[in-house]
Each structure stands twice: as C-alpha cells, then as structure tokens.
Amino acid sequence: MDRPIGYWVKHLDNLLENAMGQALAAYGASRREWQLLHATAQGENAVALAPFEGVEEAVQSLTSRGWLADGRLTDEGRAVHTAVSERVTRFRQQVTQGVSPQEYQTAVEVLRRMAANAER
C-alpha cells in the first residue's frame, strides 16, 4: 500500500475503461453507451447518468443505431443489452475474483463516503 487511494481509484478506472472497451468492441459500443443501455433497461433514463461526461453523445449514438427511441430500448436495443450483459457479467466476475460480497460492499461504501466528504 505504498500509493494513495487516488492512485488506485484512477488506475482501476483506467483498467475498467480499457477492459470494458475490449468487451464492448464487438458491438462498437463505448462504456458510457453500455451504462446508458443498461440504465435504460433497468427503467432509468439518461438523468441517472447526468454526473458523467458523454451522456448526450451516448443518447445520440444509441438512437442513431436504432437501439434507443424516445428514451426506451427498441427490440434491437434489448437484444444487444442481453448479449452485452452476458459479457459484462463475465468481466465483473473476473474483476471481483477473490473479493467477497462483503468486501465489495465495504469498498463501495467507503468510496461513497469519501466522495460525499469531498463534495462538502
């Protein structure tokens, strides 16, 4: 633990971004597009991703591909979501290998609190 948490957060984010890019390459989708596709499939909308950059571009991209229409997934969008979900699930299992569900929840909670502290 010779490096501070900021290093590990950024390093992990970069690794996740690159690996997700590879996992999504077969569909020509970005990580942000996947996040929007998944949020929409879960009944949320682009507002759920508002704090992140690239949401408007993701909406435009998914709409132009015919995966999203009027803020909802199309049949094609649902099919792509199902296929990508399988890849993402395998990837998440790989990344969290050796991490218990409790450890994962603790890490998320600690990062959430740290973000809340930084926002003050």
Short mmCIF file of N, CA, C and O in Angstrom, two decimals:
data_model
loop_
_atom_site.label_atom_id
_atom_site.label_comp_id
_atom_site.label_asym_id
_atom_site.label_seq_id
_atom_site.Cartn_x
_atom_site.Cartn_y
_atom_site.Cartn_z
N MET A 1 0.83 -1.20 0.00
CA MET A 1 0.00 0.00 0.00
C MET A 1 0.86 1.25 0.00
O MET A 1 0.69 2.14 0.80
N ASP A 2 1.79 1.29 -0.89
CA ASP A 2 2.69 2.42 -0.95
C ASP A 2 2.13 3.59 -1.77
O ASP A 2 2.77 4.62 -1.88
N ARG A 3 0.97 3.43 -2.31
CA ARG A 3 0.36 4.50 -3.10
C ARG A 3 -0.98 4.89 -2.49
O ARG A 3 -1.67 4.06 -1.92
N PRO A 4 -1.37 6.16 -2.63
CA PRO A 4 -2.63 6.62 -2.03
C PRO A 4 -3.85 6.11 -2.79
O PRO A 4 -3.76 5.64 -3.93
N ILE A 5 -4.99 6.25 -2.15
CA ILE A 5 -6.23 5.73 -2.72
C ILE A 5 -6.55 6.34 -4.09
O ILE A 5 -7.06 5.67 -4.98
N GLY A 6 -6.22 7.62 -4.27
CA GLY A 6 -6.48 8.27 -5.56
C GLY A 6 -5.80 7.56 -6.71
O GLY A 6 -6.35 7.44 -7.80
N TYR A 7 -4.57 7.10 -6.45
CA TYR A 7 -3.85 6.35 -7.48
C TYR A 7 -4.62 5.10 -7.86
O TYR A 7 -4.82 4.80 -9.03
N TRP A 8 -5.04 4.32 -6.83
CA TRP A 8 -5.71 3.05 -7.09
C TRP A 8 -7.08 3.25 -7.73
O TRP A 8 -7.48 2.47 -8.61
N VAL A 9 -7.80 4.30 -7.33
CA VAL A 9 -9.10 4.58 -7.93
C VAL A 9 -8.92 4.90 -9.41
O VAL A 9 -9.63 4.35 -10.27
N LYS A 10 -7.99 5.77 -9.73
CA LYS A 10 -7.76 6.16 -11.13
C LYS A 10 -7.22 4.99 -11.94
O LYS A 10 -7.62 4.76 -13.08
N HIS A 11 -6.28 4.25 -11.35
CA HIS A 11 -5.69 3.10 -12.04
C HIS A 11 -6.78 2.06 -12.35
O HIS A 11 -6.86 1.56 -13.48
N LEU A 12 -7.61 1.75 -11.37
CA LEU A 12 -8.69 0.79 -11.59
C LEU A 12 -9.67 1.31 -12.63
O LEU A 12 -10.11 0.57 -13.51
N ASP A 13 -10.01 2.61 -12.57
CA ASP A 13 -10.91 3.18 -13.55
C ASP A 13 -10.35 3.02 -14.96
O ASP A 13 -11.07 2.64 -15.89
N ASN A 14 -9.06 3.30 -15.12
CA ASN A 14 -8.43 3.14 -16.44
C ASN A 14 -8.47 1.69 -16.90
O ASN A 14 -8.76 1.41 -18.07
N LEU A 15 -8.18 0.76 -16.00
CA LEU A 15 -8.22 -0.66 -16.35
C LEU A 15 -9.64 -1.09 -16.72
O LEU A 15 -9.84 -1.82 -17.70
N LEU A 16 -10.61 -0.63 -15.95
CA LEU A 16 -12.01 -0.97 -16.25
C LEU A 16 -12.43 -0.39 -17.60
O LEU A 16 -13.09 -1.06 -18.40
N GLU A 17 -12.06 0.85 -17.85
CA GLU A 17 -12.40 1.52 -19.11
C GLU A 17 -11.83 0.74 -20.30
O GLU A 17 -12.53 0.46 -21.27
N ASN A 18 -10.56 0.36 -20.20
CA ASN A 18 -9.91 -0.37 -21.29
C ASN A 18 -10.51 -1.76 -21.48
O ASN A 18 -10.79 -2.17 -22.61
N ALA A 19 -10.71 -2.48 -20.40
CA ALA A 19 -11.26 -3.83 -20.49
C ALA A 19 -12.70 -3.81 -20.98
O ALA A 19 -13.11 -4.65 -21.79
N MET A 20 -13.47 -2.85 -20.49
CA MET A 20 -14.86 -2.74 -20.97
C MET A 20 -14.87 -2.38 -22.45
O MET A 20 -15.70 -2.88 -23.20
N GLY A 21 -13.95 -1.53 -22.86
CA GLY A 21 -13.85 -1.19 -24.28
C GLY A 21 -13.62 -2.42 -25.13
O GLY A 21 -14.24 -2.59 -26.18
N GLN A 22 -12.75 -3.30 -24.66
CA GLN A 22 -12.49 -4.55 -25.37
C GLN A 22 -13.71 -5.45 -25.37
O GLN A 22 -14.06 -6.06 -26.38
N ALA A 23 -14.39 -5.54 -24.23
CA ALA A 23 -15.58 -6.39 -24.13
C ALA A 23 -16.71 -5.89 -25.02
O ALA A 23 -17.50 -6.68 -25.54
N LEU A 24 -16.78 -4.58 -25.19
CA LEU A 24 -17.86 -3.98 -25.97
C LEU A 24 -17.51 -3.77 -27.43
O LEU A 24 -18.37 -3.40 -28.23
N ALA A 25 -16.25 -4.00 -27.78
CA ALA A 25 -15.78 -3.72 -29.15
C ALA A 25 -16.59 -4.46 -30.21
O ALA A 25 -16.83 -3.93 -31.29
N ALA A 26 -17.01 -5.66 -29.89
CA ALA A 26 -17.78 -6.45 -30.87
C ALA A 26 -19.08 -5.75 -31.26
O ALA A 26 -19.63 -6.01 -32.33
N TYR A 27 -19.55 -4.87 -30.40
CA TYR A 27 -20.80 -4.16 -30.65
C TYR A 27 -20.55 -2.71 -31.03
O TYR A 27 -21.49 -1.96 -31.28
N GLY A 28 -19.28 -2.31 -31.03
CA GLY A 28 -18.93 -0.94 -31.36
C GLY A 28 -19.47 0.06 -30.35
O GLY A 28 -19.70 1.22 -30.67
N ALA A 29 -19.67 -0.39 -29.12
CA ALA A 29 -20.25 0.47 -28.08
C ALA A 29 -19.16 0.90 -27.09
O ALA A 29 -18.22 0.16 -26.84
N SER A 30 -19.33 2.08 -26.54
CA SER A 30 -18.42 2.58 -25.51
C SER A 30 -18.95 2.20 -24.13
O SER A 30 -20.10 1.77 -23.98
N ARG A 31 -18.12 2.40 -23.13
CA ARG A 31 -18.54 2.13 -21.75
C ARG A 31 -19.74 3.01 -21.38
O ARG A 31 -20.69 2.54 -20.76
N ARG A 32 -19.70 4.27 -21.76
CA ARG A 32 -20.81 5.18 -21.44
C ARG A 32 -22.09 4.73 -22.16
O ARG A 32 -23.17 4.76 -21.59
N GLU A 33 -21.96 4.27 -23.40
CA GLU A 33 -23.13 3.77 -24.12
C GLU A 33 -23.70 2.53 -23.44
O GLU A 33 -24.91 2.39 -23.30
N TRP A 34 -22.80 1.66 -22.96
CA TRP A 34 -23.26 0.49 -22.22
C TRP A 34 -24.00 0.92 -20.95
O TRP A 34 -25.05 0.40 -20.62
N GLN A 35 -23.43 1.88 -20.23
CA GLN A 35 -24.07 2.35 -18.99
C GLN A 35 -25.46 2.89 -19.28
O GLN A 35 -26.41 2.62 -18.53
N LEU A 36 -25.61 3.64 -20.35
CA LEU A 36 -26.92 4.18 -20.72
C LEU A 36 -27.86 3.06 -21.15
O LEU A 36 -29.02 3.03 -20.75
N LEU A 37 -27.36 2.14 -21.95
CA LEU A 37 -28.17 0.99 -22.39
C LEU A 37 -28.67 0.22 -21.18
O LEU A 37 -29.86 -0.11 -21.09
N HIS A 38 -27.78 -0.04 -20.23
CA HIS A 38 -28.15 -0.82 -19.05
C HIS A 38 -29.10 -0.03 -18.13
O HIS A 38 -30.08 -0.59 -17.64
N ALA A 39 -28.81 1.25 -17.92
CA ALA A 39 -29.70 2.06 -17.09
C ALA A 39 -31.11 2.10 -17.68
O ALA A 39 -32.10 1.97 -16.96
N THR A 40 -31.19 2.23 -19.00
CA THR A 40 -32.49 2.27 -19.67
C THR A 40 -33.20 0.92 -19.52
O THR A 40 -34.41 0.88 -19.26
N ALA A 41 -32.46 -0.17 -19.65
CA ALA A 41 -33.05 -1.50 -19.48
C ALA A 41 -33.57 -1.70 -18.06
O ALA A 41 -34.53 -2.45 -17.84
N GLN A 42 -32.97 -1.01 -17.09
CA GLN A 42 -33.39 -1.10 -15.70
C GLN A 42 -34.50 -0.12 -15.35
O GLN A 42 -34.87 0.02 -14.19
N GLY A 43 -35.00 0.60 -16.37
CA GLY A 43 -36.11 1.53 -16.14
C GLY A 43 -35.67 2.93 -15.78
O GLY A 43 -36.50 3.77 -15.42
N GLU A 44 -34.38 3.20 -15.85
CA GLU A 44 -33.88 4.55 -15.58
C GLU A 44 -33.73 5.27 -16.91
O GLU A 44 -34.03 4.72 -17.96
N ASN A 45 -33.25 6.50 -16.87
CA ASN A 45 -33.01 7.24 -18.10
C ASN A 45 -31.67 7.96 -18.00
O ASN A 45 -30.92 7.77 -17.06
N ALA A 46 -31.41 8.78 -18.99
CA ALA A 46 -30.12 9.47 -19.05
C ALA A 46 -29.87 10.34 -17.83
O ALA A 46 -28.72 10.59 -17.47
N VAL A 47 -30.92 10.78 -17.16
CA VAL A 47 -30.76 11.61 -15.96
C VAL A 47 -29.96 10.86 -14.89
O VAL A 47 -29.19 11.46 -14.15
N ALA A 48 -30.11 9.54 -14.83
CA ALA A 48 -29.38 8.73 -13.85
C ALA A 48 -27.87 8.83 -14.05
O ALA A 48 -27.11 8.63 -13.11
N LEU A 49 -27.45 9.14 -15.27
CA LEU A 49 -26.02 9.23 -15.57
C LEU A 49 -25.56 10.68 -15.69
O LEU A 49 -24.43 10.94 -16.11
N ALA A 50 -26.41 11.61 -15.32
CA ALA A 50 -26.13 13.04 -15.50
C ALA A 50 -24.77 13.50 -14.98
O ALA A 50 -24.16 14.36 -15.61
N PRO A 51 -24.26 12.97 -13.87
CA PRO A 51 -22.97 13.49 -13.39
C PRO A 51 -21.79 13.15 -14.32
O PRO A 51 -20.72 13.71 -14.17
N PHE A 52 -21.99 12.25 -15.26
CA PHE A 52 -20.88 11.78 -16.07
C PHE A 52 -20.84 12.45 -17.44
O PHE A 52 -21.88 12.78 -18.01
N GLU A 53 -19.64 12.61 -17.95
CA GLU A 53 -19.45 13.20 -19.27
C GLU A 53 -19.84 12.19 -20.35
O GLU A 53 -19.72 10.99 -20.16
N GLY A 54 -20.30 12.69 -21.48
CA GLY A 54 -20.57 11.85 -22.62
C GLY A 54 -21.95 11.25 -22.69
O GLY A 54 -22.23 10.43 -23.57
N VAL A 55 -22.84 11.64 -21.79
CA VAL A 55 -24.18 11.05 -21.77
C VAL A 55 -24.98 11.46 -23.00
O VAL A 55 -25.61 10.62 -23.66
N GLU A 56 -24.94 12.75 -23.33
CA GLU A 56 -25.68 13.23 -24.51
C GLU A 56 -25.21 12.53 -25.78
O GLU A 56 -26.02 12.14 -26.62
N GLU A 57 -23.89 12.38 -25.91
CA GLU A 57 -23.34 11.69 -27.07
C GLU A 57 -23.79 10.23 -27.10
O GLU A 57 -24.07 9.69 -28.17
N ALA A 58 -23.86 9.60 -25.93
CA ALA A 58 -24.31 8.21 -25.86
C ALA A 58 -25.77 8.09 -26.28
O ALA A 58 -26.13 7.15 -27.00
N VAL A 59 -26.60 9.03 -25.85
CA VAL A 59 -28.01 9.02 -26.25
C VAL A 59 -28.10 9.12 -27.78
O VAL A 59 -28.83 8.35 -28.43
N GLN A 60 -27.36 10.05 -28.35
CA GLN A 60 -27.38 10.24 -29.80
C GLN A 60 -26.89 8.99 -30.53
O GLN A 60 -27.47 8.56 -31.52
N SER A 61 -25.82 8.40 -30.03
CA SER A 61 -25.25 7.21 -30.66
C SER A 61 -26.22 6.03 -30.62
O SER A 61 -26.45 5.36 -31.62
N LEU A 62 -26.79 5.77 -29.44
CA LEU A 62 -27.72 4.64 -29.32
C LEU A 62 -28.98 4.87 -30.14
O LEU A 62 -29.53 3.92 -30.72
N THR A 63 -29.41 6.11 -30.23
CA THR A 63 -30.58 6.44 -31.04
C THR A 63 -30.27 6.23 -32.52
O THR A 63 -31.07 5.62 -33.24
N SER A 64 -29.10 6.69 -32.96
CA SER A 64 -28.76 6.55 -34.37
C SER A 64 -28.56 5.09 -34.77
O SER A 64 -28.77 4.73 -35.92
N ARG A 65 -28.20 4.24 -33.83
CA ARG A 65 -28.05 2.81 -34.11
C ARG A 65 -29.39 2.07 -34.09
O ARG A 65 -29.44 0.89 -34.43
N GLY A 66 -30.41 2.76 -33.61
CA GLY A 66 -31.72 2.12 -33.53
C GLY A 66 -31.90 1.29 -32.27
O GLY A 66 -32.80 0.47 -32.18
N TRP A 67 -31.04 1.51 -31.27
CA TRP A 67 -31.14 0.77 -30.01
C TRP A 67 -31.99 1.50 -28.99
O TRP A 67 -32.43 0.91 -28.00
N LEU A 68 -32.21 2.77 -29.22
CA LEU A 68 -32.94 3.62 -28.28
C LEU A 68 -33.89 4.50 -29.09
O LEU A 68 -33.51 5.03 -30.13
N ALA A 69 -35.12 4.63 -28.60
CA ALA A 69 -36.09 5.52 -29.24
C ALA A 69 -37.00 6.08 -28.16
O ALA A 69 -37.54 5.33 -27.35
N ASP A 70 -37.15 7.38 -28.14
CA ASP A 70 -38.00 8.05 -27.15
C ASP A 70 -37.64 7.64 -25.72
O ASP A 70 -38.51 7.43 -24.89
N GLY A 71 -36.34 7.49 -25.46
CA GLY A 71 -35.88 7.16 -24.12
C GLY A 71 -36.10 5.72 -23.70
O GLY A 71 -35.92 5.37 -22.54
N ARG A 72 -36.48 4.86 -24.65
CA ARG A 72 -36.71 3.44 -24.35
C ARG A 72 -35.89 2.57 -25.29
O ARG A 72 -35.60 2.97 -26.42
N LEU A 73 -35.59 1.37 -24.83
CA LEU A 73 -34.88 0.44 -25.69
C LEU A 73 -35.81 -0.08 -26.77
O LEU A 73 -36.98 -0.38 -26.50
N THR A 74 -35.29 -0.20 -27.96
CA THR A 74 -36.03 -0.84 -29.04
C THR A 74 -35.84 -2.35 -28.90
O THR A 74 -35.07 -2.81 -28.05
N ASP A 75 -36.49 -3.13 -29.75
CA ASP A 75 -36.29 -4.58 -29.73
C ASP A 75 -34.82 -4.91 -29.98
O ASP A 75 -34.25 -5.77 -29.31
N GLU A 76 -34.22 -4.20 -30.93
CA GLU A 76 -32.80 -4.42 -31.22
C GLU A 76 -31.94 -4.02 -30.01
O GLU A 76 -30.98 -4.71 -29.66
N GLY A 77 -32.30 -2.92 -29.37
CA GLY A 77 -31.58 -2.48 -28.18
C GLY A 77 -31.66 -3.49 -27.06
O GLY A 77 -30.67 -3.74 -26.36
N ARG A 78 -32.84 -4.11 -26.89
CA ARG A 78 -32.99 -5.14 -25.85
C ARG A 78 -32.13 -6.36 -26.17
O ARG A 78 -31.51 -6.96 -25.29
N ALA A 79 -32.09 -6.73 -27.44
CA ALA A 79 -31.28 -7.89 -27.84
C ALA A 79 -29.80 -7.62 -27.60
O ALA A 79 -29.07 -8.49 -27.09
N VAL A 80 -29.34 -6.43 -27.95
CA VAL A 80 -27.94 -6.06 -27.72
C VAL A 80 -27.67 -6.02 -26.22
O VAL A 80 -26.64 -6.52 -25.76
N HIS A 81 -28.61 -5.45 -25.44
CA HIS A 81 -28.42 -5.39 -23.99
C HIS A 81 -28.24 -6.79 -23.41
O HIS A 81 -27.35 -7.02 -22.59
N THR A 82 -29.05 -7.73 -23.84
CA THR A 82 -28.95 -9.10 -23.34
C THR A 82 -27.59 -9.71 -23.67
O THR A 82 -26.93 -10.29 -22.81
N ALA A 83 -27.15 -9.53 -24.90
CA ALA A 83 -25.86 -10.09 -25.32
C ALA A 83 -24.70 -9.44 -24.58
O ALA A 83 -23.79 -10.13 -24.10
N VAL A 84 -24.73 -8.12 -24.47
CA VAL A 84 -23.64 -7.42 -23.79
C VAL A 84 -23.67 -7.74 -22.30
O VAL A 84 -22.62 -7.86 -21.67
N SER A 85 -24.85 -7.88 -21.73
CA SER A 85 -24.96 -8.21 -20.30
C SER A 85 -24.20 -9.48 -19.96
O SER A 85 -23.56 -9.56 -18.90
N GLU A 86 -24.27 -10.46 -20.84
CA GLU A 86 -23.54 -11.71 -20.61
C GLU A 86 -22.03 -11.45 -20.57
O GLU A 86 -21.34 -11.97 -19.69
N ARG A 87 -21.52 -10.65 -21.48
CA ARG A 87 -20.09 -10.32 -21.50
C ARG A 87 -19.70 -9.53 -20.26
O ARG A 87 -18.67 -9.78 -19.65
N VAL A 88 -20.53 -8.57 -19.89
CA VAL A 88 -20.23 -7.72 -18.74
C VAL A 88 -20.25 -8.54 -17.46
O VAL A 88 -19.40 -8.36 -16.58
N THR A 89 -21.19 -9.46 -17.35
CA THR A 89 -21.26 -10.33 -16.16
C THR A 89 -19.98 -11.14 -16.02
O THR A 89 -19.40 -11.23 -14.93
N ARG A 90 -19.51 -11.71 -17.12
CA ARG A 90 -18.25 -12.48 -17.07
C ARG A 90 -17.09 -11.58 -16.68
O ARG A 90 -16.24 -11.97 -15.88
N PHE A 91 -17.06 -10.38 -17.23
CA PHE A 91 -15.99 -9.44 -16.91
C PHE A 91 -16.03 -9.05 -15.43
O PHE A 91 -15.00 -9.03 -14.76
N ARG A 92 -17.20 -8.76 -14.91
CA ARG A 92 -17.32 -8.38 -13.49
C ARG A 92 -16.88 -9.52 -12.59
O ARG A 92 -16.26 -9.29 -11.55
N GLN A 93 -17.21 -10.75 -12.97
CA GLN A 93 -16.77 -11.91 -12.19
C GLN A 93 -15.25 -12.00 -12.18
O GLN A 93 -14.65 -12.30 -11.15
N GLN A 94 -14.63 -11.73 -13.31
CA GLN A 94 -13.17 -11.75 -13.40
C GLN A 94 -12.56 -10.68 -12.51
O GLN A 94 -11.62 -10.94 -11.76
N VAL A 95 -13.09 -9.47 -12.56
CA VAL A 95 -12.53 -8.34 -11.80
C VAL A 95 -12.71 -8.54 -10.30
O VAL A 95 -11.84 -8.17 -9.51
N THR A 96 -13.80 -9.15 -9.88
CA THR A 96 -14.07 -9.30 -8.45
C THR A 96 -13.65 -10.67 -7.90
O THR A 96 -13.96 -10.99 -6.76
N GLN A 97 -12.92 -11.43 -8.71
CA GLN A 97 -12.44 -12.72 -8.24
C GLN A 97 -11.61 -12.53 -6.98
O GLN A 97 -10.73 -11.67 -6.91
N GLY A 98 -11.90 -13.30 -5.94
CA GLY A 98 -11.17 -13.20 -4.69
C GLY A 98 -11.65 -12.09 -3.77
O GLY A 98 -11.08 -11.87 -2.71
N VAL A 99 -12.68 -11.37 -4.19
CA VAL A 99 -13.26 -10.30 -3.37
C VAL A 99 -14.63 -10.77 -2.91
O VAL A 99 -15.49 -11.07 -3.74
N SER A 100 -14.83 -10.85 -1.61
CA SER A 100 -16.12 -11.31 -1.10
C SER A 100 -17.18 -10.23 -1.33
O SER A 100 -16.86 -9.04 -1.47
N PRO A 101 -18.46 -10.62 -1.36
CA PRO A 101 -19.52 -9.62 -1.49
C PRO A 101 -19.45 -8.56 -0.39
O PRO A 101 -19.70 -7.38 -0.64
N GLN A 102 -19.08 -8.96 0.82
CA GLN A 102 -18.96 -8.01 1.92
C GLN A 102 -17.82 -7.02 1.67
O GLN A 102 -17.96 -5.83 1.93
N GLU A 103 -16.69 -7.52 1.18
CA GLU A 103 -15.56 -6.64 0.87
C GLU A 103 -15.93 -5.65 -0.23
O GLU A 103 -15.58 -4.47 -0.16
N TYR A 104 -16.63 -6.14 -1.23
CA TYR A 104 -17.06 -5.27 -2.32
C TYR A 104 -17.97 -4.16 -1.79
O TYR A 104 -17.77 -2.99 -2.09
N GLN A 105 -18.97 -4.54 -0.99
CA GLN A 105 -19.89 -3.56 -0.42
C GLN A 105 -19.16 -2.56 0.48
O GLN A 105 -19.46 -1.37 0.47
N THR A 106 -18.20 -3.04 1.25
CA THR A 106 -17.42 -2.15 2.10
C THR A 106 -16.63 -1.15 1.26
O THR A 106 -16.61 0.05 1.56
N ALA A 107 -16.00 -1.63 0.19
CA ALA A 107 -15.23 -0.73 -0.68
C ALA A 107 -16.13 0.33 -1.30
O ALA A 107 -15.79 1.52 -1.32
N VAL A 108 -17.30 -0.08 -1.77
CA VAL A 108 -18.24 0.87 -2.36
C VAL A 108 -18.68 1.89 -1.32
O VAL A 108 -18.72 3.10 -1.59
N GLU A 109 -18.99 1.43 -0.13
CA GLU A 109 -19.46 2.34 0.92
C GLU A 109 -18.37 3.33 1.32
O GLU A 109 -18.64 4.52 1.52
N VAL A 110 -17.14 2.86 1.44
CA VAL A 110 -16.04 3.76 1.80
C VAL A 110 -15.85 4.81 0.71
O VAL A 110 -15.72 6.01 1.01
N LEU A 111 -15.86 4.40 -0.54
CA LEU A 111 -15.70 5.36 -1.63
C LEU A 111 -16.87 6.34 -1.69
O LEU A 111 -16.68 7.53 -1.95
N ARG A 112 -18.08 5.86 -1.42
CA ARG A 112 -19.25 6.73 -1.39
C ARG A 112 -19.08 7.81 -0.32
O ARG A 112 -19.31 8.99 -0.56
N ARG A 113 -18.65 7.40 0.89
CA ARG A 113 -18.46 8.36 1.97
C ARG A 113 -17.35 9.34 1.66
O ARG A 113 -17.46 10.53 1.95
N MET A 114 -16.27 8.85 1.07
CA MET A 114 -15.17 9.75 0.71
C MET A 114 -15.63 10.77 -0.34
O MET A 114 -15.27 11.96 -0.25
N ALA A 115 -16.43 10.33 -1.30
CA ALA A 115 -16.95 11.25 -2.30
C ALA A 115 -17.85 12.29 -1.66
O ALA A 115 -17.78 13.49 -1.97
N ALA A 116 -18.69 11.86 -0.72
CA ALA A 116 -19.58 12.79 -0.02
C ALA A 116 -18.75 13.81 0.77
O ALA A 116 -19.07 15.00 0.77
N ASN A 117 -17.70 13.35 1.41
CA ASN A 117 -16.82 14.28 2.14
C ASN A 117 -16.17 15.28 1.21
O ASN A 117 -16.08 16.48 1.53
N ALA A 118 -15.72 14.82 0.06
CA ALA A 118 -15.06 15.71 -0.91
C ALA A 118 -16.04 16.71 -1.51
O ALA A 118 -15.64 17.83 -1.87
N GLU A 119 -17.30 16.34 -1.61
CA GLU A 119 -18.32 17.23 -2.19
C GLU A 119 -18.68 18.37 -1.26
O GLU A 119 -19.21 19.38 -1.69
N ARG A 120 -18.39 18.23 0.03
CA ARG A 120 -18.74 19.29 1.01
C ARG A 120 -17.89 20.51 0.84
O ARG A 120 -16.81 20.57 0.49
#
